[in-house]
mmCIF file of C-alpha atoms in Angstrom:
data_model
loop_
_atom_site.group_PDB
_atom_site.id
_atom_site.type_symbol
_atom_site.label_atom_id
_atom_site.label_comp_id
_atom_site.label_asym_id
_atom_site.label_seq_id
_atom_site.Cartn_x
_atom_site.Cartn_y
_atom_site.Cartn_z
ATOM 1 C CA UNK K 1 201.387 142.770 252.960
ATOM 2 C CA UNK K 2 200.106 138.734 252.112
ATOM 3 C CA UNK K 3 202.636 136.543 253.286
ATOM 4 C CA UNK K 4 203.019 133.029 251.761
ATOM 5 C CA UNK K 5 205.652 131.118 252.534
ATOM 6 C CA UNK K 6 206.627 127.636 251.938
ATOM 7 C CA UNK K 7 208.692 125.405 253.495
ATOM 8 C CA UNK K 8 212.319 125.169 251.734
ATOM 9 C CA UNK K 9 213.351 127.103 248.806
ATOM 10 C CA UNK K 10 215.732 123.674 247.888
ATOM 11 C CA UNK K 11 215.194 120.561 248.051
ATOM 12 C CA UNK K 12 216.653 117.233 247.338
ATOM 13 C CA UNK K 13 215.084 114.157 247.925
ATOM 14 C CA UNK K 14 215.850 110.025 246.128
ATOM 15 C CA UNK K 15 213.624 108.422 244.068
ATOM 16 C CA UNK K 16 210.877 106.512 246.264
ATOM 17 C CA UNK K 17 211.013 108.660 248.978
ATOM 18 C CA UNK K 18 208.067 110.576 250.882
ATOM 19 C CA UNK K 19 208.018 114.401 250.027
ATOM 20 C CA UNK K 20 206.277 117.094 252.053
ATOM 21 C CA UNK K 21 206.180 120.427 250.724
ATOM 22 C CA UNK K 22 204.551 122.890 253.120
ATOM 23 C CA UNK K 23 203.024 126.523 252.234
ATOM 24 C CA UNK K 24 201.500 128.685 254.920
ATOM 25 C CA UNK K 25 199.214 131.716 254.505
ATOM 26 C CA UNK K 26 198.428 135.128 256.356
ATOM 27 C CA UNK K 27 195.577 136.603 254.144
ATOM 28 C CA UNK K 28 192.920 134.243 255.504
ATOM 29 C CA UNK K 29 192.109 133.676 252.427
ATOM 30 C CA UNK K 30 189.704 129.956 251.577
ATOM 31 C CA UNK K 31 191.193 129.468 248.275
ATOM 32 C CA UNK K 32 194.904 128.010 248.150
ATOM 33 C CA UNK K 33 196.519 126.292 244.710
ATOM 34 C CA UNK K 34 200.065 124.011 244.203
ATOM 35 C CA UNK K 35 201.553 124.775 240.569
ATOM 36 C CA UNK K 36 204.282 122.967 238.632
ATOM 37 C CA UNK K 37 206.450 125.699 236.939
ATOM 38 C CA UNK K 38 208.513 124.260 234.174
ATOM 39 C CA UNK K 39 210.771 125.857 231.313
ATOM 40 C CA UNK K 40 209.074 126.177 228.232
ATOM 41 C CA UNK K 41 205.604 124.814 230.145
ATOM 42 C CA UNK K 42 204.707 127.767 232.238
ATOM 43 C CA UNK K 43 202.388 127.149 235.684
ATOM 44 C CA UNK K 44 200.157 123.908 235.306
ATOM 45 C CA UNK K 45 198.068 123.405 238.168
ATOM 46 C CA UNK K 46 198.390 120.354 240.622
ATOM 47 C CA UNK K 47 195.448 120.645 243.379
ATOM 48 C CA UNK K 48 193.784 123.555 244.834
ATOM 49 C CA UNK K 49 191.580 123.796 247.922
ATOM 50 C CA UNK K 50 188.631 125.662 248.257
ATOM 51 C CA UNK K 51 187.902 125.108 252.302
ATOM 52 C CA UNK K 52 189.826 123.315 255.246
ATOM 53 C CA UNK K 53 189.630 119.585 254.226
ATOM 54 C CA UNK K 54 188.143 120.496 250.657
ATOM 55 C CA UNK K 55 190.498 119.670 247.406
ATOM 56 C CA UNK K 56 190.270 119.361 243.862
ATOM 57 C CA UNK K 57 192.431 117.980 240.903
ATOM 58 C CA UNK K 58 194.079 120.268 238.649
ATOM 59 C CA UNK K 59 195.354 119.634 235.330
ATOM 60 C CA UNK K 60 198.651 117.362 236.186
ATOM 61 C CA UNK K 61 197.750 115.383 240.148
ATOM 62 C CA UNK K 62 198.659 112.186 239.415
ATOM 63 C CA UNK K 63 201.791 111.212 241.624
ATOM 64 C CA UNK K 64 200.831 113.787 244.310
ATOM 65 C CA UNK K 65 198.497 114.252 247.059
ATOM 66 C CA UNK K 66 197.196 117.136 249.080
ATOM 67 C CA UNK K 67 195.982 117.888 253.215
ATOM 68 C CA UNK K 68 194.404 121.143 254.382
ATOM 69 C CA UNK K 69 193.788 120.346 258.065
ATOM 70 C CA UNK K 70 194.203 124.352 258.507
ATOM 71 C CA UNK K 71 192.606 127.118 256.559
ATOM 72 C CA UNK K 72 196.091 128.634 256.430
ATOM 73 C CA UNK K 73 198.056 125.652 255.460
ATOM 74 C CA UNK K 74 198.116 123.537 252.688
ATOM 75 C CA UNK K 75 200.463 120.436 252.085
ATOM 76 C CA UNK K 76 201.465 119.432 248.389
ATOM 77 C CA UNK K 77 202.876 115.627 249.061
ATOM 78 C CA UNK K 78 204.933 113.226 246.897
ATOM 79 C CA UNK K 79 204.086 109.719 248.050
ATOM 80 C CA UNK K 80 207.108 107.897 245.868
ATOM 81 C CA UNK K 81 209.088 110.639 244.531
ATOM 82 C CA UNK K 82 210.554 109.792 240.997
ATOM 83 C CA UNK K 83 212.630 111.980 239.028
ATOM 84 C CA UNK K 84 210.374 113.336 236.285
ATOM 85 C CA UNK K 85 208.725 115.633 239.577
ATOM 86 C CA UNK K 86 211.895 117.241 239.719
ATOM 87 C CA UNK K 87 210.626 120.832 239.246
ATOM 88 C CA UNK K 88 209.869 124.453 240.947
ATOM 89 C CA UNK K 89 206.656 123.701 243.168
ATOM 90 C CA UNK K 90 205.145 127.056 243.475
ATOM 91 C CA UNK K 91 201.970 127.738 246.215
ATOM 92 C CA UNK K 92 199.480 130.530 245.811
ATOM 93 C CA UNK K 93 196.326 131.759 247.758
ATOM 94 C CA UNK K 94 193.415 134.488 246.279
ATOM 95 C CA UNK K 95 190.460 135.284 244.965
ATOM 96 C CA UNK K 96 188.819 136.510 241.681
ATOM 97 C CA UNK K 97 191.416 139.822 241.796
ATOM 98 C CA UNK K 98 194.684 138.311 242.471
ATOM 99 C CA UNK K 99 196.536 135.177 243.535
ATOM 100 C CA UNK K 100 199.828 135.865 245.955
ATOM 101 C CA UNK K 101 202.641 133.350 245.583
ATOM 102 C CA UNK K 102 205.059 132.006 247.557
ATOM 103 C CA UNK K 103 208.825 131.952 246.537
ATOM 104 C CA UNK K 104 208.677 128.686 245.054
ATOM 105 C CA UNK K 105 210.837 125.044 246.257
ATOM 106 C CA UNK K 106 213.029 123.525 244.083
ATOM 107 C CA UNK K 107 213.071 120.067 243.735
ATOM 108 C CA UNK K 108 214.986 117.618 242.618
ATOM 109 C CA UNK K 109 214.507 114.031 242.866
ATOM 110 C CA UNK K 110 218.210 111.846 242.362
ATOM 111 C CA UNK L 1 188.407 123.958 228.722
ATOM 112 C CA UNK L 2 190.693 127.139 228.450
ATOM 113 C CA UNK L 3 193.732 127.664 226.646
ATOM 114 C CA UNK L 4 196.076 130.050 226.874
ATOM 115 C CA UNK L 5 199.019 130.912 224.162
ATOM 116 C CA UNK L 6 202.053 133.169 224.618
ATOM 117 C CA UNK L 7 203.641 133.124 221.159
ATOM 118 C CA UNK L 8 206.921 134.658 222.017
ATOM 119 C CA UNK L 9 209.159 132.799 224.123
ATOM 120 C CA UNK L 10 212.060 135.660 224.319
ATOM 121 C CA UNK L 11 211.779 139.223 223.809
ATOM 122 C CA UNK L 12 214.215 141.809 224.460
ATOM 123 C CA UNK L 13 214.268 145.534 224.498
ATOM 124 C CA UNK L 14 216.184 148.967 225.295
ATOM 125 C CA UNK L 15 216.196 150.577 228.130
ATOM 126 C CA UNK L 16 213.067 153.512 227.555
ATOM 127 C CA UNK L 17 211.664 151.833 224.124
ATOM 128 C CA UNK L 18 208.248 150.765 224.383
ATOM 129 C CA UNK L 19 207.796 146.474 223.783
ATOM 130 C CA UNK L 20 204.253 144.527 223.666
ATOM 131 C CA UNK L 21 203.934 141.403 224.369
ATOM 132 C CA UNK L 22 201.405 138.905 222.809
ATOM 133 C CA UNK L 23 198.842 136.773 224.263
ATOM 134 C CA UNK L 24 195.547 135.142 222.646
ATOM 135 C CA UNK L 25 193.093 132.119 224.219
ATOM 136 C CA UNK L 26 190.442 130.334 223.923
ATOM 137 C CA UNK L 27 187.246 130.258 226.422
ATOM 138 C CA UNK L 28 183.751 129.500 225.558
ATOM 139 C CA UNK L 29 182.993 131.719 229.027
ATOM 140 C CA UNK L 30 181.372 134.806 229.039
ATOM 141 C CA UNK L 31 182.493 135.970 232.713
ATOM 142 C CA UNK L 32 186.151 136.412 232.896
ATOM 143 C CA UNK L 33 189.149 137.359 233.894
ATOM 144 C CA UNK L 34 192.645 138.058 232.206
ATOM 145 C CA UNK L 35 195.924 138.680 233.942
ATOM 146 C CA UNK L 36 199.670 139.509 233.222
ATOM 147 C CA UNK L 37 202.211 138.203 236.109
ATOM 148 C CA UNK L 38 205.738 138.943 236.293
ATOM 149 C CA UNK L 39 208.043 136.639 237.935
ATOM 150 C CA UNK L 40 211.745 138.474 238.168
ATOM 151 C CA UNK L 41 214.876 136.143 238.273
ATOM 152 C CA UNK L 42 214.731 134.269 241.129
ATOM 153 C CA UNK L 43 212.259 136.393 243.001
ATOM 154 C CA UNK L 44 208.431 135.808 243.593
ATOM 155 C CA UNK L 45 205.406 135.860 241.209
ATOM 156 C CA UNK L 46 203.749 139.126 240.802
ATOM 157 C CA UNK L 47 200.493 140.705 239.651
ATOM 158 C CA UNK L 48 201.299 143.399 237.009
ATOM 159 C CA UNK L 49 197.647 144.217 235.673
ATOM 160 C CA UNK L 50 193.928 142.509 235.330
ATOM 161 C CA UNK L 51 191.398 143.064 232.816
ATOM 162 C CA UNK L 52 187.698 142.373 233.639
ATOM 163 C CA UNK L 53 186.065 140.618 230.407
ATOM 164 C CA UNK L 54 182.827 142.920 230.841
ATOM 165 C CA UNK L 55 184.744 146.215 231.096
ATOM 166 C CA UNK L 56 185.588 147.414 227.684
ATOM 167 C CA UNK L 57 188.009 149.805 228.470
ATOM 168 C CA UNK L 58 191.435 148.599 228.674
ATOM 169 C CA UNK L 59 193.209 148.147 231.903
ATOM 170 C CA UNK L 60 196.317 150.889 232.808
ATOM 171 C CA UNK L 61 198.692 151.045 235.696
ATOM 172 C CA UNK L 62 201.494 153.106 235.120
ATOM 173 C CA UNK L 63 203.314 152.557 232.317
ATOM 174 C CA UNK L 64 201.645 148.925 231.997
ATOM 175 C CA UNK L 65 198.620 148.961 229.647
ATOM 176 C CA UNK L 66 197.321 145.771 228.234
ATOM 177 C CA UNK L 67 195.207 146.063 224.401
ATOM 178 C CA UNK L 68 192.177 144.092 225.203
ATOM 179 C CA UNK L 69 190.397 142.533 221.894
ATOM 180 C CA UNK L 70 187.643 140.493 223.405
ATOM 181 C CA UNK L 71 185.942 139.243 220.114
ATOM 182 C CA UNK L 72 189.640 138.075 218.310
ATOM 183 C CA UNK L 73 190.221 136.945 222.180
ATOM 184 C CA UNK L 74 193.730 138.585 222.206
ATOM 185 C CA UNK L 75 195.194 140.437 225.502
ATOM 186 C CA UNK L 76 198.624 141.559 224.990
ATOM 187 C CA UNK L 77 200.704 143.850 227.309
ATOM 188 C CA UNK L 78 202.357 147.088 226.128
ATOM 189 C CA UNK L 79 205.344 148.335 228.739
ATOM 190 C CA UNK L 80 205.972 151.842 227.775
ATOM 191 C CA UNK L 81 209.534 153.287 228.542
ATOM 192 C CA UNK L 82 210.913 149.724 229.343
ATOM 193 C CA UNK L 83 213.347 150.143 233.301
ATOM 194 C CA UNK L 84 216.053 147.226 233.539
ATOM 195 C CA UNK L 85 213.745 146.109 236.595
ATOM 196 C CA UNK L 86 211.171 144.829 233.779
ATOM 197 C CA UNK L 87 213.237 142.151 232.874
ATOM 198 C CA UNK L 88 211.918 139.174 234.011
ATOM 199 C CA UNK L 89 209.370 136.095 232.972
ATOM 200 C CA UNK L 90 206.027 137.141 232.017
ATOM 201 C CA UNK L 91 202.801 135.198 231.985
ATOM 202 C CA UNK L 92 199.434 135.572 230.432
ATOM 203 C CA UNK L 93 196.635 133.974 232.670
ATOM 204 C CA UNK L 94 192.728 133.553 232.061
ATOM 205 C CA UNK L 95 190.576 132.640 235.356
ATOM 206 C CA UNK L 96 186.680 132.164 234.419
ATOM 207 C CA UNK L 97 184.037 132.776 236.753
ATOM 208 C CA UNK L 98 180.647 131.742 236.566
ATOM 209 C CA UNK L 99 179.721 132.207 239.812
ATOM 210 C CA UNK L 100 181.804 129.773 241.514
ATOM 211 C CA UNK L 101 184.869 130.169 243.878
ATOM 212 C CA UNK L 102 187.470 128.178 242.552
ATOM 213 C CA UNK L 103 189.251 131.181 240.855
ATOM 214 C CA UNK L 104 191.419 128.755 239.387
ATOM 215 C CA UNK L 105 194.261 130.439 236.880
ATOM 216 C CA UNK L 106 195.309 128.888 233.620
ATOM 217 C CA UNK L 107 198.642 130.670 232.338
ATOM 218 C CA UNK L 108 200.451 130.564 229.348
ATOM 219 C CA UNK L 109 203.908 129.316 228.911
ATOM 220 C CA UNK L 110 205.586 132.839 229.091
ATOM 221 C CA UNK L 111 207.826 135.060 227.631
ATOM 222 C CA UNK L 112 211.181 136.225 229.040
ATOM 223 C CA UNK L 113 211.490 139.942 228.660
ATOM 224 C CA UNK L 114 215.044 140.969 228.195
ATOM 225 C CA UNK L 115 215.587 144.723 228.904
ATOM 226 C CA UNK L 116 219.216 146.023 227.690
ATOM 227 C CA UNK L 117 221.335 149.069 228.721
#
């Protein structure tokens, strides 16, 4: 079975600070994604990472920054959190046939 | 750039009735794919079924079909004799390929499937 995991399943961090959000995969898979999940929004891509050190914007980046020092690991990272990034931060890894998901964080910035 | 539209924000159904639920976008691609993912409450995202754009014939697995219309661009999903287990969130998703590996998803804003005793 593809494991992803991520690092908390709640979090709670202030306003300004620095967030990490870790995901780690088993599949060895190249491809790895960061989603916002929102109600009423569904899944709007943040980054994605095609290769170890290799990232790309999605559809909503600005306020957040990615790393991929390892092919099975790939940070999503809130430099100053502020409260309109409180959300469920979801991570995924696949190819063409299916993406595998973690179990989502929840975050929320006070 | 692709959209994707889930018209129906809430469904609900009885237990062993059949529901279908809608989904339509937009894509000047030719090589795609379309998905349905399931995300029960407060449990991880799943696949449920994927349609290959090139493959007419529509996609089955068990008693999930999807109805495929490639020229109106519509892809909705039929759940035949509907299990309390199917409630959940459901998305429509579109990931183009033209020969790149990206495989990035764009989903829809979902529907939550409400199956009742």
């Amino acid at each position: 079975d593809v494991k992803v995991t991520q690092s908390s399943r709640y979090l709670v961090k202030r306003t300004g600070e620095k967030v990490f959000l870790e995901c780690v995969q088993d599949m060895d898979h190249e491809n790895m994604f960061w989603y916002r999940q929102d109600p009423g929004l569904g899944l709007r891509l943040i980054y994605f990472s095609y290769d170890v050190k290799m990232k790309e914007k999605g559809d909503i980046p600005e306020g957040y920054s990615v790393s991929r020092e390892k092919k099975e690991r790939f940070s999503l990272i809130l430099e100053s959190a502020s409260t309109n990034q409180t959300s469920m931060y979801l991570c995924a890894t696949g190819d063409r046939y299916e993406q595998y998901f973690g179990p989502g964080t929840r975050l929320t910035v006070t | 750039a692709q959209t994707v539209t889930q018209s129906q924000p809430e469904m609900s159904v009885q237990e062993a009735e059949t529901v279908t639920l809608s989904c339509t976008y937009d894509t000047s691609e030719n090589n795609y794919y379309l998905f349905w993912y399931k995300q029960p409450p407060s449990r991880q995202m799943i696949l449920v079924i994927r349609q290959e754009a090139y493959k007419q014939q529509n996609a089955t697995e068990n008693r999930f079909s999807v109805n495929f219309q490639k020229a109106a661009k519509s892809f909705s999903l039929k759940i035949s004799d509907s299990q309390l287990g199917d409630t959940a969130m459901y998305f429509c998703a579109f990931m183009g390929y033209s020969g790149g590996s990206n495989y990035k998803l764009t989903f829809g804003k979902g529907t939550l499937l409400t199956v009742n005793p």
